PDB file of C-alpha atoms in Angstrom:
ATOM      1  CA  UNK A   1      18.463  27.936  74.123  1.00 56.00           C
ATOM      2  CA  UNK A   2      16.606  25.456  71.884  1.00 76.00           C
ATOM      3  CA  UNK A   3      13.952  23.227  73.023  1.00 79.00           C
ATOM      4  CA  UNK A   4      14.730  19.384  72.801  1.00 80.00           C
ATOM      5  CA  UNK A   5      12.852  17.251  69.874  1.00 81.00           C
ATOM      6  CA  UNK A   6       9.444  16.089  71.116  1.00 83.00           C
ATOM      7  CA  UNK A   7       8.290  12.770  69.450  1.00 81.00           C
ATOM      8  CA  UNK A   8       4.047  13.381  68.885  1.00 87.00           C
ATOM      9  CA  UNK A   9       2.013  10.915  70.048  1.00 91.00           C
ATOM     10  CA  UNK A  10       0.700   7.782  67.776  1.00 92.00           C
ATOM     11  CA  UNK A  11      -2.597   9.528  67.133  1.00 94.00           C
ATOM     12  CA  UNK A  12      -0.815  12.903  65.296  1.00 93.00           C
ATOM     13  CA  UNK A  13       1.879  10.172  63.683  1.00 93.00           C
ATOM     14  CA  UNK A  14      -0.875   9.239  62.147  1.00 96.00           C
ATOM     15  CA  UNK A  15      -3.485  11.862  60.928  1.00 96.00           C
ATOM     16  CA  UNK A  16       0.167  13.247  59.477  1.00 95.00           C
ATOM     17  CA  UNK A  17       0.684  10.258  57.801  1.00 97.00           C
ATOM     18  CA  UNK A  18      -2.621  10.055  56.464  1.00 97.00           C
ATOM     19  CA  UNK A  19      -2.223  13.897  55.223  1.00 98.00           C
ATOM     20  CA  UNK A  20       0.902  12.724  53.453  1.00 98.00           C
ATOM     21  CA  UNK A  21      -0.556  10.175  51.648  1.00 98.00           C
ATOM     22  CA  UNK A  22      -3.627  11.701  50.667  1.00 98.00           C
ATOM     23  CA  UNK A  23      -1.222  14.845  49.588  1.00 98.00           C
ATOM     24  CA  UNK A  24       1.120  12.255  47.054  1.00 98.00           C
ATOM     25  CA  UNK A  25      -2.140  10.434  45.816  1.00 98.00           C
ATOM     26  CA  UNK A  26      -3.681  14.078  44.655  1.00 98.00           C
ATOM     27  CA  UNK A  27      -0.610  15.175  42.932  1.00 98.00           C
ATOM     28  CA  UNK A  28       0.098  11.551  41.458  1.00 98.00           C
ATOM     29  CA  UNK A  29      -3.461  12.163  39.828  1.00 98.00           C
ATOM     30  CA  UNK A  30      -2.646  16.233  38.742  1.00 98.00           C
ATOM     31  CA  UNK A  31       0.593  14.629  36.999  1.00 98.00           C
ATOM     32  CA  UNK A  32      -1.559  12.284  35.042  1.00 98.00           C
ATOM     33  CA  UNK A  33      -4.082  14.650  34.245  1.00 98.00           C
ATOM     34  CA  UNK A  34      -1.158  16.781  32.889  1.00 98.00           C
ATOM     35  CA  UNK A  35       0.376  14.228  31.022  1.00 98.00           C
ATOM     36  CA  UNK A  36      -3.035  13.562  29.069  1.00 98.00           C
ATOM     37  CA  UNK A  37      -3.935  17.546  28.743  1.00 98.00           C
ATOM     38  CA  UNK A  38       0.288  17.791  27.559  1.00 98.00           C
ATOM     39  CA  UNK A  39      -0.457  14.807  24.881  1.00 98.00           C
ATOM     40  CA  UNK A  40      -3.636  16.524  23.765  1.00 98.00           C
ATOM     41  CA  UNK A  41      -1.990  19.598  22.995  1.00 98.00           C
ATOM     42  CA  UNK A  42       0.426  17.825  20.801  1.00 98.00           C
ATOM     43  CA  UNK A  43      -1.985  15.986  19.013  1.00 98.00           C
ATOM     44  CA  UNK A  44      -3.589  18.977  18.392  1.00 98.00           C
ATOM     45  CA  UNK A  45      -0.186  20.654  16.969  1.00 98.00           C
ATOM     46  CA  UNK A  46       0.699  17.710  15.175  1.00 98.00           C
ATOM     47  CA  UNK A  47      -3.121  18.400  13.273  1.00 98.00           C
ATOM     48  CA  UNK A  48      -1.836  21.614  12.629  1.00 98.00           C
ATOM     49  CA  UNK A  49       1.137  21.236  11.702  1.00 97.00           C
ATOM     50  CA  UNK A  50      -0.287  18.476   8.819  1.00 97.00           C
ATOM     51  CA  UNK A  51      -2.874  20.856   7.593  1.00 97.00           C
ATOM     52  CA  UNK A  52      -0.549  23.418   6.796  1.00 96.00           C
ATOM     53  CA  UNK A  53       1.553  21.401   5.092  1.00 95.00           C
ATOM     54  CA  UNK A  54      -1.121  19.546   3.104  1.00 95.00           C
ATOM     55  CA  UNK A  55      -2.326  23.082   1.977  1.00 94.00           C
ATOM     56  CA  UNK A  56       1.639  24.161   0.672  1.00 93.00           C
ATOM     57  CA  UNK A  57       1.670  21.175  -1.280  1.00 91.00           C
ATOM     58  CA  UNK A  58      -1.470  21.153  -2.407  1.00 90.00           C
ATOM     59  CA  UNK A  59      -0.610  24.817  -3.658  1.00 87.00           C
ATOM     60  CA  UNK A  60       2.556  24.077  -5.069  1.00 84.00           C
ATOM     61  CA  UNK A  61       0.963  20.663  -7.232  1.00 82.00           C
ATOM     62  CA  UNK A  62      -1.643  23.194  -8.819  1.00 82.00           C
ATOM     63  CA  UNK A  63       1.026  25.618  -9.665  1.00 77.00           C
ATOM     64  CA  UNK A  64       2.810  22.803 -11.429  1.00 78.00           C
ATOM     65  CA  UNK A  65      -0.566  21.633 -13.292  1.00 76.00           C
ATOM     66  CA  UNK A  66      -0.857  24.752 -14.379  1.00 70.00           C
TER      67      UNK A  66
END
């Protein structure tokens, strides 16, 4: 047979709740730092992806000064 639900005392209640919190304030911070590293690597494909189109152009304008 199962064992009936025991309620923990107030002092567990609470060093659980403090693990909780401290647990969704670390991973609120990860998210952020994810979100910037995530928007840095777009900047940086967004350079890319500019530079390689500034070199095709600038490729195809000599071939039509030429």
């Amino acid at each position: 047979m199962s064992e009936p639900f025991k309620i923990t005392d107030a002092q567990t209640r609470r060093r659980s709740v403090h693990r909780l919190r401290e647990s969704s304030r670390q991973l609120d911070i990860l998210g952020v730092a994810l979100d910037e590293l995530l928007a840095m690597a777009e900047v940086e494909l967004c350079r890319q992806r500019r530079e390689r189109l500034e070199k095709k152009y600038q490729r195809e304008s000599q071939k039509v000064a030429e």
